[in-house]
Short mmCIF file of C-alpha atoms in Angstrom, two decimals:
data_model
loop_
_atom_site.label_atom_id
_atom_site.label_comp_id
_atom_site.label_asym_id
_atom_site.label_seq_id
_atom_site.Cartn_x
_atom_site.Cartn_y
_atom_site.Cartn_z
CA MET A 4 -26.54 36.40 3.51
CA SER A 5 -27.94 36.42 -0.03
CA LEU A 6 -30.14 39.30 -1.19
CA ALA A 7 -31.19 37.51 -4.37
CA PRO A 8 -34.95 37.18 -4.89
CA PRO A 9 -36.45 33.78 -4.12
CA GLY A 10 -35.85 31.39 -6.96
CA THR A 11 -33.12 33.51 -8.58
CA LYS A 12 -30.31 31.14 -7.65
CA GLY A 13 -32.27 28.22 -8.99
CA GLN A 14 -33.00 30.03 -12.23
CA HIS A 15 -29.33 30.93 -12.64
CA HIS A 16 -28.32 27.35 -11.97
CA ASP A 17 -30.84 26.07 -14.53
CA GLN A 18 -29.57 28.52 -17.14
CA ASP A 19 -25.94 27.63 -16.42
CA ALA A 20 -26.79 23.96 -16.80
CA ALA A 21 -28.63 24.61 -20.06
CA ASP A 22 -25.71 26.63 -21.42
CA ALA A 23 -23.22 23.91 -20.45
CA ALA A 24 -25.44 21.26 -22.06
CA GLN A 25 -25.67 23.25 -25.29
CA LEU A 26 -21.90 23.67 -25.35
CA ALA A 27 -21.47 19.93 -24.76
CA GLU A 28 -23.71 19.20 -27.74
CA LEU A 29 -21.34 21.31 -29.84
CA GLY A 30 -18.37 19.27 -28.64
CA TYR A 31 -16.79 21.27 -25.82
CA SER A 32 -16.93 21.45 -22.05
CA GLN A 33 -17.36 24.73 -20.19
CA LYS A 34 -13.89 26.13 -19.43
CA LEU A 35 -14.25 29.87 -19.94
CA THR A 36 -16.13 31.92 -17.33
CA ARG A 37 -19.78 32.36 -18.33
CA ALA A 38 -20.56 35.64 -16.60
CA LEU A 39 -21.85 38.16 -19.14
CA GLY A 40 -25.40 39.34 -19.59
CA LEU A 41 -26.95 41.13 -22.54
CA TRP A 42 -25.63 44.59 -21.64
CA SER A 43 -22.03 43.48 -21.12
CA ASN A 44 -22.12 41.48 -24.35
CA PHE A 45 -23.38 44.60 -26.12
CA ALA A 46 -20.72 46.73 -24.42
CA VAL A 47 -17.90 44.61 -25.84
CA GLY A 48 -19.38 44.68 -29.33
CA PHE A 49 -20.16 48.40 -29.18
CA THR A 50 -16.70 49.42 -27.99
CA TYR A 51 -15.22 47.28 -30.78
CA LEU A 52 -17.48 48.90 -33.41
CA SER A 53 -16.71 52.23 -31.72
CA PRO A 54 -18.36 55.03 -33.70
CA LEU A 55 -16.17 57.40 -31.70
CA VAL A 56 -12.95 55.81 -32.99
CA GLY A 57 -14.34 55.47 -36.50
CA VAL A 58 -15.62 59.01 -36.93
CA TYR A 59 -12.62 60.70 -35.31
CA SER A 60 -10.25 58.56 -37.39
CA VAL A 61 -11.67 59.03 -40.88
CA PHE A 62 -13.97 62.07 -40.85
CA ASP A 63 -11.31 64.27 -42.44
CA TYR A 64 -10.77 61.71 -45.20
CA GLY A 65 -14.50 61.24 -45.86
CA LEU A 66 -15.20 64.98 -46.09
CA ALA A 67 -12.16 65.78 -48.23
CA THR A 68 -12.90 62.88 -50.60
CA GLY A 69 -16.67 63.01 -50.96
CA GLY A 70 -17.64 66.50 -49.79
CA PRO A 71 -20.54 66.96 -47.33
CA SER A 72 -22.69 64.47 -49.26
CA PHE A 73 -20.32 61.70 -48.13
CA PHE A 74 -22.83 61.57 -45.25
CA TRP A 75 -24.94 59.22 -47.41
CA THR A 76 -22.29 56.52 -47.22
CA ILE A 77 -23.66 55.87 -43.73
CA PRO A 78 -27.13 54.52 -44.69
CA LEU A 79 -25.66 52.75 -47.73
CA VAL A 80 -23.17 50.75 -45.68
CA LEU A 81 -25.65 50.26 -42.83
CA VAL A 82 -28.08 48.45 -45.11
CA GLY A 83 -25.32 46.16 -46.38
CA GLN A 84 -23.89 45.44 -42.96
CA GLY A 85 -27.39 44.91 -41.63
CA LEU A 86 -27.73 41.99 -44.06
CA VAL A 87 -24.40 40.59 -42.86
CA LEU A 88 -25.50 41.01 -39.25
CA LEU A 89 -28.68 39.01 -39.86
CA ALA A 90 -26.61 36.16 -41.29
CA PHE A 91 -24.26 36.28 -38.30
CA ALA A 92 -27.14 36.43 -35.84
CA GLU A 93 -28.74 33.31 -37.27
CA VAL A 94 -25.52 31.29 -37.26
CA SER A 95 -24.31 32.50 -33.85
CA SER A 96 -27.68 31.66 -32.31
CA GLN A 97 -27.23 28.02 -33.29
CA TYR A 98 -23.45 27.86 -32.72
CA PRO A 99 -22.61 30.20 -29.79
CA LEU A 100 -18.90 29.33 -29.63
CA ALA A 101 -15.68 31.18 -28.84
CA GLY A 102 -13.91 32.17 -32.01
CA GLY A 103 -17.07 33.06 -33.92
CA ILE A 104 -16.23 33.15 -37.63
CA TYR A 105 -13.91 30.13 -37.52
CA GLN A 106 -16.39 27.95 -35.63
CA TRP A 107 -19.39 29.04 -37.70
CA ALA A 108 -17.65 28.33 -41.00
CA LYS A 109 -16.46 24.94 -39.72
CA ARG A 110 -19.97 23.77 -38.97
CA LEU A 111 -21.53 25.19 -42.12
CA VAL A 112 -18.91 24.06 -44.65
CA GLY A 113 -15.94 22.17 -43.18
CA PRO A 114 -12.61 22.43 -41.35
CA LYS A 115 -10.33 23.54 -44.22
CA TYR A 116 -12.71 26.25 -45.36
CA ALA A 117 -13.09 27.36 -41.74
CA TRP A 118 -9.33 27.37 -41.21
CA MET A 119 -8.84 29.82 -44.07
CA SER A 120 -11.78 31.97 -42.97
CA GLY A 121 -10.36 32.25 -39.48
CA TRP A 122 -6.83 32.78 -40.80
CA MET A 123 -7.83 35.83 -42.85
CA TYR A 124 -9.95 37.21 -40.02
CA THR A 125 -7.24 36.63 -37.39
CA TRP A 126 -4.64 38.63 -39.30
CA ALA A 127 -7.16 41.37 -40.01
CA LEU A 128 -7.89 41.58 -36.27
CA LEU A 129 -4.19 41.68 -35.34
CA VAL A 130 -3.59 44.51 -37.80
CA THR A 131 -6.73 46.30 -36.63
CA ILE A 132 -5.44 46.28 -33.05
CA THR A 133 -2.41 48.24 -34.25
CA SER A 134 -4.50 50.48 -36.48
CA VAL A 135 -6.66 51.55 -33.52
CA ALA A 136 -3.86 51.91 -30.96
CA TYR A 137 -1.46 53.71 -33.32
CA PRO A 138 -3.39 57.02 -33.61
CA ILE A 139 -3.95 57.36 -29.85
CA THR A 140 -0.89 59.61 -29.51
CA THR A 141 -2.64 62.19 -31.72
CA TYR A 142 -5.16 62.70 -28.90
CA ALA A 143 -3.21 61.59 -25.82
CA GLY A 144 -0.27 63.89 -26.67
CA PRO A 145 -2.22 67.17 -26.46
CA LEU A 146 -4.20 65.84 -23.47
CA LEU A 147 -1.18 64.77 -21.42
CA GLY A 148 1.29 67.32 -22.74
CA TYR A 149 3.75 65.34 -24.83
CA ALA A 150 4.72 65.73 -28.47
CA PRO A 151 3.24 63.23 -30.98
CA THR A 152 6.63 62.21 -32.37
CA ASP A 153 7.28 58.84 -34.03
CA THR A 154 9.06 57.60 -30.90
CA ASN A 155 6.24 58.68 -28.60
CA ARG A 156 3.72 57.15 -30.99
CA ILE A 157 5.48 53.79 -30.81
CA ILE A 158 5.76 53.94 -27.02
CA THR A 159 2.09 54.88 -26.59
CA THR A 160 0.93 52.17 -28.98
CA VAL A 161 2.94 49.46 -27.25
CA VAL A 162 1.93 50.56 -23.75
CA VAL A 163 -1.78 50.65 -24.66
CA ILE A 164 -1.65 47.21 -26.31
CA LEU A 165 0.18 45.65 -23.37
CA LEU A 166 -2.17 47.23 -20.81
CA CYS A 167 -5.15 45.89 -22.78
CA ALA A 168 -3.52 42.45 -22.74
CA VAL A 169 -3.25 42.60 -18.95
CA VAL A 170 -6.94 43.52 -18.62
CA ASN A 171 -7.91 40.73 -21.01
CA LEU A 172 -5.80 38.23 -19.11
CA LEU A 173 -7.51 39.15 -15.84
CA GLY A 174 -10.75 37.66 -17.10
CA VAL A 175 -14.03 38.48 -18.78
CA ARG A 176 -15.46 40.41 -15.82
CA ARG A 177 -12.60 42.95 -16.01
CA LEU A 178 -13.10 43.13 -19.75
CA ALA A 179 -16.79 43.89 -19.26
CA PHE A 180 -16.02 46.52 -16.60
CA VAL A 181 -13.67 48.45 -18.90
CA ALA A 182 -16.03 47.98 -21.86
CA ASN A 183 -18.84 49.57 -19.84
CA ILE A 184 -16.61 52.58 -19.14
CA GLY A 185 -15.92 52.67 -22.86
CA VAL A 186 -19.66 52.79 -23.62
CA VAL A 187 -20.02 55.90 -21.44
CA ALA A 188 -17.09 57.56 -23.24
CA GLU A 189 -18.58 56.55 -26.60
CA VAL A 190 -21.97 58.05 -25.81
CA VAL A 191 -20.53 61.30 -24.47
CA GLY A 192 -17.93 61.56 -27.22
CA THR A 193 -20.38 60.93 -30.05
CA ILE A 194 -23.99 61.70 -29.13
CA GLY A 195 -23.12 64.35 -26.54
CA ILE A 196 -20.63 66.27 -28.68
CA GLY A 197 -22.73 65.71 -31.81
CA PHE A 198 -25.83 67.30 -30.28
CA TYR A 199 -23.74 70.14 -28.82
CA LEU A 200 -22.37 70.98 -32.27
CA LEU A 201 -25.80 70.70 -33.89
CA PHE A 202 -27.50 72.99 -31.38
CA PHE A 203 -24.83 75.58 -30.70
CA HIS A 204 -22.15 75.59 -33.40
CA HIS A 205 -23.72 74.73 -36.74
CA LYS A 206 -22.52 77.02 -39.52
CA GLN A 207 -24.26 75.28 -42.40
CA SER A 208 -27.80 74.34 -43.37
CA ILE A 209 -28.84 70.70 -43.22
CA THR A 210 -29.26 70.86 -47.00
CA VAL A 211 -25.47 70.84 -47.48
CA ILE A 212 -25.47 67.05 -47.20
CA MET A 213 -27.18 67.05 -50.61
CA HIS A 214 -24.22 68.82 -52.23
CA THR A 215 -20.73 67.75 -53.26
CA SER A 216 -19.17 71.23 -52.79
CA GLY A 217 -16.71 70.50 -55.59
CA ALA A 218 -15.59 67.03 -54.54
CA GLY A 219 -14.74 64.72 -57.42
CA ALA A 220 -14.53 67.61 -59.88
CA THR A 221 -11.64 66.08 -61.83
CA GLY A 222 -12.61 62.41 -62.07
CA GLY A 223 -16.38 62.46 -61.55
CA TYR A 224 -18.34 62.31 -58.31
CA THR A 225 -19.31 58.64 -58.47
CA GLY A 226 -15.70 57.56 -57.98
CA ALA A 227 -15.19 60.11 -55.22
CA PHE A 228 -18.32 58.96 -53.39
CA LEU A 229 -17.34 55.30 -53.64
CA ALA A 230 -13.88 56.13 -52.30
CA SER A 231 -15.44 58.03 -49.40
CA CYS A 232 -17.37 54.86 -48.46
CA LEU A 233 -14.23 53.86 -46.56
CA PHE A 234 -15.54 56.22 -43.85
CA ALA A 235 -18.66 54.16 -43.10
CA VAL A 236 -17.05 50.80 -43.87
CA TRP A 237 -14.32 51.50 -41.29
CA ILE A 238 -16.97 52.17 -38.64
CA PHE A 239 -19.70 49.57 -39.07
CA TYR A 240 -18.11 46.31 -38.08
CA GLY A 241 -17.41 44.94 -34.63
CA PHE A 242 -20.83 43.49 -33.87
CA GLU A 243 -19.32 40.07 -34.55
CA ALA A 244 -17.34 40.41 -31.30
CA CYS A 245 -20.58 39.64 -29.47
CA GLY A 246 -20.36 36.17 -30.98
CA ASP A 247 -16.61 35.81 -30.47
CA ILE A 248 -17.15 35.78 -26.70
CA ALA A 249 -20.36 33.70 -26.81
CA GLU A 250 -19.05 31.01 -24.45
CA GLU A 251 -18.82 33.69 -21.75
CA VAL A 252 -22.42 34.91 -22.22
CA LYS A 253 -25.40 33.53 -20.31
CA ASP A 254 -28.19 32.24 -22.60
CA PRO A 255 -26.08 33.11 -25.68
CA SER A 256 -28.53 31.81 -28.29
CA ARG A 257 -30.93 34.58 -27.33
CA LYS A 258 -28.60 37.31 -26.13
CA VAL A 259 -25.80 37.26 -28.71
CA PRO A 260 -28.10 38.06 -31.70
CA ARG A 261 -29.80 40.79 -29.66
CA ALA A 262 -26.45 42.26 -28.61
CA MET A 263 -25.32 42.29 -32.24
CA GLY A 264 -28.45 44.18 -33.26
CA MET A 265 -28.06 46.66 -30.40
CA THR A 266 -24.42 47.20 -31.35
CA LEU A 267 -25.15 48.16 -34.94
CA GLY A 268 -28.31 50.09 -34.07
CA VAL A 269 -26.83 52.25 -31.32
CA GLY A 270 -23.64 52.64 -33.35
CA ALA A 271 -25.67 53.93 -36.29
CA VAL A 272 -27.49 56.52 -34.19
CA ALA A 273 -24.25 57.75 -32.60
CA THR A 274 -22.48 57.93 -35.97
CA VAL A 275 -25.28 59.88 -37.65
CA ILE A 276 -25.50 62.45 -34.83
CA LEU A 277 -21.75 63.07 -34.56
CA THR A 278 -21.09 63.07 -38.30
CA LEU A 279 -23.95 65.46 -38.98
CA GLY A 280 -22.82 67.74 -36.15
CA LEU A 281 -19.28 67.86 -37.49
CA ILE A 282 -20.34 68.45 -41.11
CA LEU A 283 -22.62 71.35 -40.21
CA ALA A 284 -19.90 72.91 -38.02
CA VAL A 285 -17.34 73.11 -40.86
CA PRO A 286 -17.21 76.73 -42.08
CA ASP A 287 -15.62 76.20 -45.52
CA PHE A 288 -15.97 72.93 -47.44
CA GLY A 289 -13.98 74.28 -50.35
CA ALA A 290 -10.91 74.72 -48.15
CA VAL A 291 -11.20 71.12 -46.96
CA ILE A 292 -11.61 69.64 -50.44
CA SER A 293 -8.76 71.74 -51.87
CA GLY A 294 -6.45 70.69 -49.04
CA LYS A 295 -6.07 74.16 -47.53
CA SER A 296 -7.82 72.92 -44.38
CA ALA A 297 -6.21 69.52 -43.81
CA THR A 298 -7.64 68.88 -40.33
CA PRO A 299 -11.30 70.00 -40.36
CA LEU A 300 -12.30 67.84 -37.40
CA GLU A 301 -9.53 69.19 -35.20
CA ASP A 302 -10.36 72.74 -36.32
CA VAL A 303 -14.06 72.29 -35.54
CA LEU A 304 -13.40 70.92 -32.05
CA ALA A 305 -10.91 73.69 -31.22
CA ALA A 306 -13.27 76.41 -32.42
CA SER A 307 -16.42 74.95 -30.87
CA LEU A 308 -15.31 73.51 -27.53
CA GLY A 309 -12.62 75.88 -26.33
CA SER A 310 -9.55 74.77 -24.35
CA VAL A 311 -11.42 73.13 -21.46
CA GLY A 312 -14.01 71.49 -23.67
CA SER A 313 -11.33 70.28 -26.05
CA LYS A 314 -9.46 68.62 -23.19
CA PHE A 315 -12.65 66.86 -22.11
CA ALA A 316 -13.31 65.72 -25.67
CA LEU A 317 -9.73 64.47 -25.97
CA ALA A 318 -10.16 62.46 -22.75
CA MET A 319 -13.32 60.81 -24.10
CA ILE A 320 -11.59 60.07 -27.40
CA VAL A 321 -8.59 58.46 -25.68
CA ILE A 322 -10.86 56.30 -23.49
CA GLY A 323 -12.80 55.29 -26.59
CA PHE A 324 -9.66 54.31 -28.50
CA VAL A 325 -8.30 52.30 -25.57
CA SER A 326 -11.56 50.44 -24.95
CA CYS A 327 -11.84 49.73 -28.68
CA THR A 328 -8.32 48.27 -28.69
CA LEU A 329 -9.25 46.14 -25.69
CA ALA A 330 -12.41 44.77 -27.33
CA ILE A 331 -10.68 43.90 -30.61
CA GLN A 332 -7.88 42.17 -28.72
CA ALA A 333 -10.49 40.21 -26.74
CA ALA A 334 -12.07 38.97 -29.98
CA ALA A 335 -8.67 38.03 -31.42
CA THR A 336 -7.67 36.18 -28.24
CA ARG A 337 -10.81 34.02 -28.34
CA LEU A 338 -10.18 33.24 -31.99
CA VAL A 339 -6.58 32.13 -31.39
CA TYR A 340 -7.77 30.09 -28.39
CA SER A 341 -10.51 28.48 -30.50
CA TYR A 342 -7.95 27.39 -33.10
CA ALA A 343 -5.62 26.08 -30.42
CA ARG A 344 -8.38 24.22 -28.59
CA ASP A 345 -9.07 22.33 -31.82
CA GLY A 346 -5.36 21.60 -32.19
CA VAL A 347 -5.07 23.09 -35.69
CA ILE A 348 -2.18 25.53 -35.17
CA ILE A 349 1.43 25.18 -34.11
CA GLY A 350 1.85 25.41 -30.35
CA HIS A 351 -1.79 24.56 -29.75
CA ARG A 352 -1.18 22.91 -26.37
CA THR A 353 0.40 26.08 -24.98
CA LEU A 354 -2.01 28.45 -26.71
CA SER A 355 -5.09 26.61 -25.42
CA LYS A 356 -3.95 26.37 -21.80
CA LEU A 357 -6.10 28.45 -19.44
CA HIS A 358 -4.99 30.33 -16.34
CA PRO A 359 -6.39 28.46 -13.30
CA THR A 360 -7.75 31.62 -11.65
CA PHE A 361 -8.81 33.90 -14.50
CA HIS A 362 -9.82 31.18 -16.99
CA MET A 363 -8.11 32.98 -19.84
CA PRO A 364 -5.35 31.69 -22.16
CA PRO A 365 -2.12 33.59 -21.36
CA ALA A 366 -0.23 32.43 -24.47
CA ALA A 367 -3.09 33.30 -26.83
CA THR A 368 -3.37 36.70 -25.15
CA ALA A 369 0.37 37.19 -25.63
CA VAL A 370 0.04 36.49 -29.37
CA THR A 371 -2.63 39.18 -29.72
CA ALA A 372 -0.37 41.64 -27.89
CA ILE A 373 3.11 40.87 -29.25
CA ILE A 374 2.28 40.83 -32.98
CA PRO A 375 0.27 44.10 -32.99
CA ALA A 376 2.87 45.77 -30.75
CA GLY A 377 5.61 44.59 -33.10
CA LEU A 378 3.85 46.21 -36.06
CA ALA A 379 4.12 49.56 -34.29
CA PHE A 380 7.90 49.47 -34.65
CA LEU A 381 7.71 49.61 -38.44
CA PRO A 382 8.36 53.05 -40.02
CA SER A 383 5.24 55.20 -39.75
CA ALA A 384 4.61 55.17 -43.51
CA THR A 385 4.87 51.39 -43.54
CA VAL A 386 2.46 51.07 -40.61
CA THR A 387 -0.08 53.15 -42.53
CA ARG A 388 0.30 50.86 -45.52
CA VAL A 389 -0.05 47.71 -43.41
CA ILE A 390 -3.22 49.11 -41.86
CA THR A 391 -4.87 49.36 -45.28
CA PHE A 392 -5.19 45.58 -45.16
CA SER A 393 -7.37 45.58 -42.06
CA VAL A 394 -10.72 46.68 -43.48
CA VAL A 395 -10.65 44.44 -46.55
CA GLY A 396 -9.29 41.54 -44.48
CA ILE A 397 -12.20 41.90 -42.07
CA TYR A 398 -14.66 41.99 -44.96
CA VAL A 399 -13.12 38.86 -46.50
CA GLY A 400 -13.63 37.08 -43.17
CA PHE A 401 -17.21 38.35 -42.98
CA GLN A 402 -18.12 37.25 -46.47
CA SER A 403 -16.64 33.81 -45.90
CA VAL A 404 -19.37 33.30 -43.28
CA VAL A 405 -22.13 34.73 -45.49
CA LEU A 406 -20.99 32.43 -48.30
CA ALA A 407 -20.80 29.54 -45.81
CA SER A 408 -24.44 30.16 -44.91
CA ILE A 409 -25.38 29.91 -48.58
CA ILE A 410 -23.33 26.73 -49.02
CA GLY A 411 -24.84 25.31 -45.84
CA ARG A 412 -28.40 25.99 -47.01
CA ALA A 413 -27.62 24.39 -50.37
CA LYS A 414 -26.38 21.28 -48.56
CA GLY A 415 -29.52 21.10 -46.43
CA TRP A 416 -28.61 23.11 -43.31
CA LYS A 417 -31.71 23.93 -41.29
CA PRO A 418 -31.06 26.78 -38.83
CA ALA A 419 -32.05 25.62 -35.35
CA GLY A 420 -31.08 28.49 -33.08
CA THR A 421 -33.42 30.82 -31.22
CA PHE A 422 -33.01 33.44 -33.97
CA ARG A 423 -33.91 32.21 -37.45
CA LEU A 424 -34.47 34.06 -40.74
CA GLY A 425 -36.97 31.49 -42.01
CA ARG A 426 -37.99 32.08 -45.63
CA TRP A 427 -35.87 35.25 -45.69
CA GLY A 428 -32.67 33.25 -45.23
CA TRP A 429 -31.84 32.80 -48.92
CA PRO A 430 -32.51 36.39 -50.07
CA VAL A 431 -30.78 37.92 -47.04
CA ASN A 432 -27.69 35.75 -47.49
CA ILE A 433 -27.46 36.35 -51.23
CA ALA A 434 -27.99 40.11 -50.90
CA GLY A 435 -25.42 40.22 -48.08
CA LEU A 436 -22.87 38.42 -50.25
CA VAL A 437 -23.47 40.77 -53.20
CA TYR A 438 -22.97 43.76 -50.89
CA GLY A 439 -19.81 42.34 -49.31
CA VAL A 440 -18.12 41.33 -52.55
CA THR A 441 -18.97 44.72 -54.07
CA ALA A 442 -17.52 46.48 -51.02
CA ILE A 443 -14.31 44.44 -51.23
CA ILE A 444 -13.89 45.35 -54.90
CA VAL A 445 -14.60 49.03 -54.29
CA LEU A 446 -12.22 49.19 -51.33
CA SER A 447 -9.50 47.40 -53.27
CA ILE A 448 -9.79 49.81 -56.20
CA LYS A 449 -10.74 53.05 -54.46
CA THR A 450 -8.61 52.96 -51.29
CA PRO A 451 -6.32 55.98 -51.73
CA PRO A 452 -2.83 54.92 -52.93
CA ASN A 453 0.16 55.72 -50.74
CA GLY A 454 2.39 56.29 -53.76
CA THR A 455 2.67 55.89 -57.49
CA SER A 456 4.31 52.47 -57.79
CA PHE A 457 2.30 49.41 -58.82
CA PHE A 458 2.74 47.85 -55.37
CA GLU A 459 1.55 50.95 -53.55
CA ARG A 460 -1.40 51.46 -55.89
CA TRP A 461 -2.66 47.90 -55.47
CA LEU A 462 -1.48 47.37 -51.91
CA VAL A 463 -4.86 46.24 -50.54
CA PRO A 464 -5.52 43.30 -52.90
CA ILE A 465 -1.81 42.39 -52.87
CA SER A 466 -1.67 42.26 -49.07
CA VAL A 467 -4.88 40.22 -48.88
CA GLY A 468 -3.46 37.87 -51.50
CA ILE A 469 -0.20 37.43 -49.58
CA VAL A 470 -2.02 36.51 -46.37
CA ALA A 471 -4.24 34.08 -48.29
CA VAL A 472 -1.26 32.41 -50.04
CA VAL A 473 0.60 31.99 -46.74
CA GLY A 474 -2.51 30.43 -45.21
CA LEU A 475 -2.93 28.03 -48.11
CA ALA A 476 0.76 27.11 -47.89
CA TYR A 477 0.34 26.34 -44.19
CA LEU A 478 -2.62 24.09 -44.98
CA ALA A 479 -0.67 22.29 -47.70
CA ILE A 480 2.53 21.81 -45.69
CA PHE A 481 1.28 21.11 -42.16
CA ARG A 482 -2.11 19.59 -43.03
CA PRO A 483 -3.68 20.52 -39.68
CA LYS A 484 -6.26 18.07 -38.41
CA GLU A 485 -8.62 18.70 -35.55
CA ARG A 486 -7.30 17.29 -32.29
CA ILE A 487 -9.49 18.69 -29.54
CA ALA A 488 -7.63 18.37 -26.26
CA GLU A 489 -9.17 15.80 -23.91
CA GLU A 490 -9.59 18.39 -21.18
CA ASP A 491 -11.55 20.63 -23.60
CA ARG A 492 -13.70 17.95 -25.19
CA ALA A 493 -17.15 17.49 -23.75
CA SER A 494 -17.74 13.98 -22.51
#
């Protein structure tokens, strides 16, 4: 017996039909399970953006590099990423397709441009999966009572990645279920702990965020502040995942742009509250900047929460890291599947094949598990160096879409989705591109070197260049041409 209100089934059927018709107009038939609403779409994007993972990963670096006034990197990066989000929202509203960046660039510019955009973004995602799963031992070890050795770190990383692959393979409903749990952990672990620190354990005045406390004393504060921007840059992306899973969202032209906005907005609020709470709870900034206090975040939590509270916080952090890994892997899986469905990568027939029950691609899921898990077996110092590629690689992928929007407008593209920028399209796109290119340059120059050699000093641009050259070589040698499988092509 159905408890649905009268007319609900008919409305759902009409929406499903409209979504399938829109997908058919874009050249594909409905194969993935379209089951997500606005909240679940937001949950996937929010757990990917994960202010909890971002703040707990790079707070120590941000404070030690930029002093308490590194806090102002948050609004600076938010404005820039807000411009990028608006560009993404407009494009995704018209082209709500699995694989996001690759599909958007293809329709705005062309297949070769799109192939390179997706190539850079795919490798950035694969590395990011490792970069999020790799630190989990730091929090899971004390929580579960095992030492955070290199061996245990590798084991934990691999186990987490493989478990996330299983959840992803079981279908989008399981993904949404775990993502919703992740949202709860994110809110408690950021807003809850942030407010607790602000109300009960602040040791500084709010005015400290206007001071450098000695940061950048040797080379000037401007350079130190720009370097500390890595803190906010590392946090404020992930909203694009809402578009990566668009073919599994009901009424995606309306809901995907809204979910993107919710992701960045809620993420901003959570980040501000937690970061401010942590800054004001640090007793001695000088000790942090001089290196005498190397782990200020850990010290603040231990002093403020006690043993029981610290265990609870560790549990929330672990859940947040796992759900973030899951969401990033979900985005990467859809991107690999989108490539394979178009027939533009080796093994595309296998990679595009869907499981008959769960409607997910097992081979594509395996790719997004095996490669990141394999990276975990590199020596720990090497893993850290590989991870430096992830942020800039993501930004390169982002800016390829912003640039594609500009190229598209110049060629006569008229946005036709539910969300449109109208007369603001040109200025928003141009300002977003200026921000993104500037951020890429700053990150390439200011990312802290891992050593003194030329390679280590310029590792970020070198690694991005290597990935780009390999992608261009693939295009030149294999000359991939779109061959959408008959079973995937809309009739």
